């Protein structure tokens, strides 16, 4: 994957994405968030390191929110649903079920209104 494809995967809203790509991209985002949070908890309170890790965590968090929405929209597109349903990823308790469904539910075989194939922009 080149930089353009990664940019589309994490930040683009057009096209479709497969179950595996959705799961792995979501896992990568969660690892980045967990790493920044872990480093923040290890840093001594009120230290400059603590401030740096807190800033990094919040930066990663807000970038991840955008990416989770983009991934959710593309995953919904894969089985022909409009991307607006991606808001369910932010409803507590429903979000866990929605993530599992998006990871397990198979996409449309072949072309649909959101693209010719999975893992590609429209």
Coordinates of N, CA and C in Angstrom, one line a residue:
X1 N 0.8 -1.2 0.0 CA 0.0 0.0 0.0 C 0.9 1.2 0.0
X2 N 0.6 2.2 -0.9 CA 1.3 3.4 -0.9 C 0.6 4.5 0.0
X3 N 1.2 5.6 0.1 CA 0.7 6.7 0.9 C -0.7 7.2 0.5
X4 N -0.9 7.2 -0.8 CA -2.2 7.6 -1.3 C -3.3 6.7 -0.9
X5 N -3.1 5.4 -0.9 CA -4.0 4.4 -0.5 C -4.3 4.4 1.0
X6 N -3.2 4.7 1.8 CA -3.4 4.8 3.2 C -4.2 6.0 3.6
X7 N -3.9 7.1 2.9 CA -4.7 8.3 3.1 C -6.2 8.1 2.8
X8 N -6.5 7.4 1.7 CA -7.9 7.1 1.4 C -8.5 6.1 2.4
X9 N -7.7 5.1 2.9 CA -8.2 4.1 3.8 C -8.6 4.8 5.1
X10 N -7.8 5.7 5.7 CA -8.0 6.3 7.0 C -8.8 7.6 6.9
X11 N -8.8 8.3 5.8 CA -9.5 9.6 5.8 C -10.5 9.8 4.7
X12 N -10.6 9.0 3.7 CA -11.5 9.1 2.7 C -12.9 8.5 3.0
X13 N -13.9 9.1 2.3 CA -15.3 8.6 2.6 C -15.9 7.9 1.4
X14 N -15.2 7.9 0.3 CA -15.8 7.2 -0.9 C -15.3 5.8 -1.1
X15 N -16.1 5.0 -1.8 CA -15.6 3.7 -2.0 C -16.1 2.7 -1.0
X16 N -15.4 1.5 -1.0 CA -15.8 0.4 -0.2 C -14.6 -0.2 0.5
X17 N -14.8 -0.8 1.7 CA -13.7 -1.5 2.3 C -14.1 -2.8 2.8
X18 N -13.3 -3.8 2.8 CA -13.6 -5.2 3.2 C -13.6 -5.4 4.7
X19 N -14.2 -6.5 5.1 CA -14.2 -6.8 6.6 C -12.8 -6.8 7.2
X20 N -11.9 -7.5 6.5 CA -10.5 -7.6 7.0 C -9.8 -6.3 7.1
X21 N -9.9 -5.5 6.0 CA -9.3 -4.2 6.0 C -9.9 -3.3 7.1
X22 N -11.2 -3.4 7.3 CA -11.9 -2.6 8.3 C -11.4 -3.0 9.7
X23 N -11.3 -4.3 10.0 CA -10.9 -4.8 11.3 C -9.4 -4.4 11.5
X24 N -8.5 -4.7 10.6 CA -7.1 -4.4 10.8 C -6.8 -2.9 10.9
X25 N -7.5 -2.1 10.2 CA -7.3 -0.6 10.3 C -7.8 -0.1 11.6
X26 N -9.0 -0.7 12.1 CA -9.5 -0.3 13.4 C -8.6 -0.8 14.5
X27 N -8.0 -1.9 14.4 CA -7.0 -2.5 15.3 C -5.8 -1.6 15.4
X28 N -5.3 -1.2 14.3 CA -4.1 -0.3 14.2 C -4.4 1.0 14.9
X29 N -5.6 1.6 14.7 CA -6.0 2.9 15.4 C -6.0 2.6 16.9
X30 N -6.6 1.5 17.3 CA -6.7 1.2 18.8 C -5.3 1.1 19.4
X31 N -4.4 0.5 18.7 CA -3.0 0.3 19.2 C -2.4 1.6 19.4
X32 N -2.5 2.5 18.4 CA -1.9 3.9 18.5 C -2.5 4.6 19.7
X33 N -3.8 4.5 19.9 CA -4.4 5.2 21.0 C -4.0 4.6 22.4
X34 N -3.9 3.2 22.4 CA -3.5 2.6 23.6 C -2.0 2.9 24.0
X35 N -1.2 2.9 23.0 CA 0.2 3.3 23.2 C 0.4 4.7 23.8
X36 N -0.3 5.6 23.2 CA -0.2 7.0 23.7 C -0.7 7.1 25.1
X37 N -1.8 6.5 25.4 CA -2.4 6.5 26.7 C -1.5 5.8 27.7
X38 N -0.9 4.7 27.3 CA 0.0 3.9 28.2 C 1.2 4.8 28.5
X39 N 1.8 5.4 27.5 CA 3.0 6.3 27.8 C 2.6 7.5 28.7
X40 N 1.4 8.0 28.5 CA 0.9 9.1 29.4 C 0.8 8.6 30.8
X41 N 0.3 7.4 31.1 CA 0.1 6.9 32.4 C 1.5 6.6 33.1
X42 N 2.5 6.3 32.3 CA 3.8 6.1 32.8 C 4.6 7.3 33.2
X43 N 4.3 8.4 32.6 CA 5.0 9.7 32.8 C 4.6 10.3 34.2
X44 N 5.6 10.8 34.9 CA 5.3 11.4 36.2 C 4.4 12.6 36.0
X45 N 3.5 12.7 37.0 CA 2.5 13.8 36.9 C 3.2 15.2 36.9
X46 N 2.6 16.1 36.2 CA 3.1 17.5 36.1 C 4.4 17.6 35.4
X47 N 4.9 16.6 34.8 CA 6.2 16.7 34.0 C 5.9 17.1 32.6
X48 N 7.0 17.5 31.9 CA 6.9 17.9 30.5 C 6.5 16.7 29.7
X49 N 7.1 15.5 30.1 CA 6.8 14.3 29.3 C 5.3 14.0 29.4
X50 N 4.7 14.2 30.6 CA 3.3 14.0 30.8 C 2.5 14.9 29.9
X51 N 2.8 16.1 29.8 CA 2.1 17.0 28.9 C 2.3 16.6 27.4
X52 N 3.5 16.2 27.0 CA 3.7 15.8 25.6 C 2.8 14.6 25.3
X53 N 2.8 13.6 26.2 CA 2.0 12.4 25.9 C 0.5 12.6 26.0
X54 N 0.1 13.5 26.8 CA -1.3 13.9 26.9 C -1.7 14.6 25.6
X55 N -0.9 15.5 25.1 CA -1.2 16.2 23.8 C -1.2 15.2 22.7
X56 N -0.2 14.3 22.7 CA -0.1 13.2 21.6 C -1.4 12.3 21.7
X57 N -1.8 11.9 22.9 CA -2.9 11.1 23.0 C -4.2 11.8 22.4
X58 N -4.4 13.0 22.8 CA -5.6 13.7 22.3 C -5.6 13.9 20.8
X59 N -4.4 14.2 20.3 CA -4.2 14.3 18.8 C -4.6 13.0 18.1
X60 N -4.0 11.9 18.6 CA -4.3 10.6 18.1 C -5.8 10.3 18.2
X61 N -6.3 10.6 19.3 CA -7.7 10.3 19.6 C -8.6 11.0 18.6
X62 N -8.4 12.3 18.3 CA -9.3 13.0 17.4 C -9.1 12.6 16.0
X63 N -7.8 12.3 15.6 CA -7.6 11.7 14.3 C -8.3 10.4 14.1
X64 N -8.2 9.6 15.2 CA -8.8 8.3 15.2 C -10.4 8.3 15.0
X65 N -11.0 9.3 15.6 CA -12.4 9.5 15.5 C -12.8 9.7 14.0
X66 N -12.1 10.6 13.4 CA -12.3 10.8 12.0 C -12.1 9.6 11.2
X67 N -11.0 8.8 11.5 CA -10.7 7.6 10.8 C -11.8 6.5 11.0
X68 N -12.2 6.4 12.2 CA -13.3 5.4 12.5 C -14.5 5.7 11.7
X69 N -14.9 7.0 11.6 CA -16.1 7.3 10.8 C -15.9 7.0 9.4
X70 N -14.7 7.4 8.8 CA -14.4 7.1 7.4 C -14.4 5.6 7.2
X71 N -13.8 4.8 8.0 CA -13.8 3.4 7.9 C -15.2 2.8 8.0
X72 N -16.0 3.3 8.9 CA -17.4 2.8 9.1 C -18.2 3.1 7.8
X73 N -18.1 4.3 7.3 CA -18.8 4.7 6.1 C -18.5 3.8 4.9
X74 N -17.2 3.6 4.7 CA -16.8 2.7 3.6 C -17.2 1.3 3.8
X75 N -17.2 0.8 5.1 CA -17.6 -0.6 5.4 C -19.1 -0.7 5.1
X76 N -19.9 0.3 5.5 CA -21.3 0.3 5.2 C -21.6 0.3 3.7
X77 N -20.8 1.1 3.0 CA -20.9 1.1 1.5 C -20.7 -0.3 0.9
X78 N -19.8 -1.1 1.6 CA -19.5 -2.4 1.0 C -20.7 -3.3 0.9
X79 N -21.7 -3.1 1.8 CA -22.9 -3.9 1.6 C -24.1 -3.1 1.3
X80 N -23.8 -2.0 0.6 CA -24.9 -1.2 0.0 C -25.7 -0.3 0.9
X81 N -25.2 0.0 2.1 CA -25.9 0.8 3.0 C -25.3 2.3 3.0
X82 N -26.2 3.3 3.3 CA -25.6 4.6 3.3 C -24.7 4.8 4.5
X83 N -23.8 5.7 4.3 CA -22.8 5.9 5.4 C -23.3 6.6 6.6
X84 N -24.5 7.2 6.6 CA -25.0 7.9 7.8 C -25.2 6.9 9.0
X85 N -25.3 5.6 8.7 CA -25.5 4.7 9.8 C -24.2 4.5 10.6
X86 N -23.1 5.1 10.1 CA -21.8 5.1 10.9 C -21.9 5.8 12.2
X87 N -23.0 6.6 12.4 CA -23.1 7.3 13.7 C -23.4 6.3 14.8
X88 N -23.8 5.1 14.5 CA -24.1 4.1 15.5 C -22.8 3.6 16.2
X89 N -21.6 3.9 15.6 CA -20.4 3.6 16.2 C -20.1 4.5 17.4
X90 N -20.9 5.5 17.6 CA -20.6 6.4 18.7 C -21.7 6.4 19.8
X91 N -22.6 5.5 19.7 CA -23.7 5.3 20.7 C -23.1 4.2 21.7
X92 N -23.0 4.6 22.9 CA -22.5 3.6 23.9 C -23.3 2.3 23.9
X93 N -22.6 1.2 24.0 CA -23.1 -0.2 24.0 C -23.6 -0.6 22.6
X94 N -24.2 0.2 21.9 CA -24.5 -0.1 20.5 C -23.2 -0.2 19.6
X95 N -22.3 0.7 20.0 CA -21.0 0.8 19.2 C -20.3 -0.6 19.2
X96 N -20.3 -1.3 20.2 CA -19.6 -2.6 20.3 C -20.3 -3.5 19.3
X97 N -21.6 -3.6 19.4 CA -22.3 -4.5 18.5 C -22.2 -4.1 17.1
X98 N -22.2 -2.8 16.8 CA -22.1 -2.3 15.5 C -20.7 -2.6 14.9
X99 N -19.6 -2.5 15.7 CA -18.3 -2.8 15.3 C -18.2 -4.3 14.9
X100 N -18.8 -5.2 15.8 CA -18.8 -6.6 15.5 C -19.5 -7.0 14.2
X101 N -20.7 -6.3 14.1 CA -21.5 -6.6 12.8 C -20.7 -6.2 11.6
X102 N -20.1 -5.0 11.7 CA -19.3 -4.5 10.5 C -18.1 -5.4 10.2
X103 N -17.6 -6.0 11.2 CA -16.4 -7.0 11.1 C -16.9 -8.3 10.5
X104 N -18.1 -8.7 10.8 CA -18.6 -10.1 10.4 C -19.5 -10.1 9.2
X105 N -20.3 -9.1 9.0 CA -21.3 -9.1 7.9 C -20.6 -9.0 6.5
X106 N -20.8 -10.0 5.6 CA -20.2 -9.9 4.3 C -20.7 -8.8 3.4
X107 N -19.8 -8.3 2.6 CA -20.1 -7.2 1.7 C -20.8 -7.8 0.5
X108 N -21.3 -6.9 -0.4 CA -21.9 -7.3 -1.6 C -20.9 -7.9 -2.6
X109 N -21.1 -9.0 -3.1 CA -20.2 -9.6 -4.2 C -20.4 -8.7 -5.4
X110 N -19.3 -8.4 -6.0 CA -19.3 -7.6 -7.2 C -19.6 -6.1 -7.0
X111 N -20.1 -5.5 -8.0 CA -20.3 -4.0 -8.0 C -21.6 -3.6 -7.3
X112 N -21.6 -2.5 -6.6 CA -22.8 -1.9 -6.0 C -22.7 -0.4 -6.3
X113 N -23.7 0.4 -5.8 CA -23.7 1.8 -6.1 C -22.6 2.6 -5.6
X114 N -21.8 2.0 -4.7 CA -20.7 2.7 -4.0 C -19.3 2.4 -4.6
X115 N -19.3 1.5 -5.5 CA -18.0 1.2 -6.1 C -18.0 -0.2 -6.8
X116 N -17.0 -0.4 -7.7 CA -16.9 -1.6 -8.4 C -16.4 -2.8 -7.6
X117 N -15.5 -2.5 -6.7 CA -14.9 -3.5 -5.9 C -14.5 -3.0 -4.5
X118 N -14.2 -3.9 -3.6 CA -13.8 -3.5 -2.2 C -12.4 -2.9 -2.2
X119 N -12.0 -2.2 -1.1 CA -10.7 -1.7 -0.9 C -10.2 -0.8 -2.0
X120 N -11.1 0.0 -2.5 CA -10.7 1.0 -3.5 C -11.7 2.1 -3.5
X121 N -11.2 3.3 -3.7 CA -12.1 4.5 -3.8 C -13.0 4.4 -5.0
X122 N -14.1 5.1 -5.0 CA -15.0 5.1 -6.1 C -14.5 5.9 -7.2

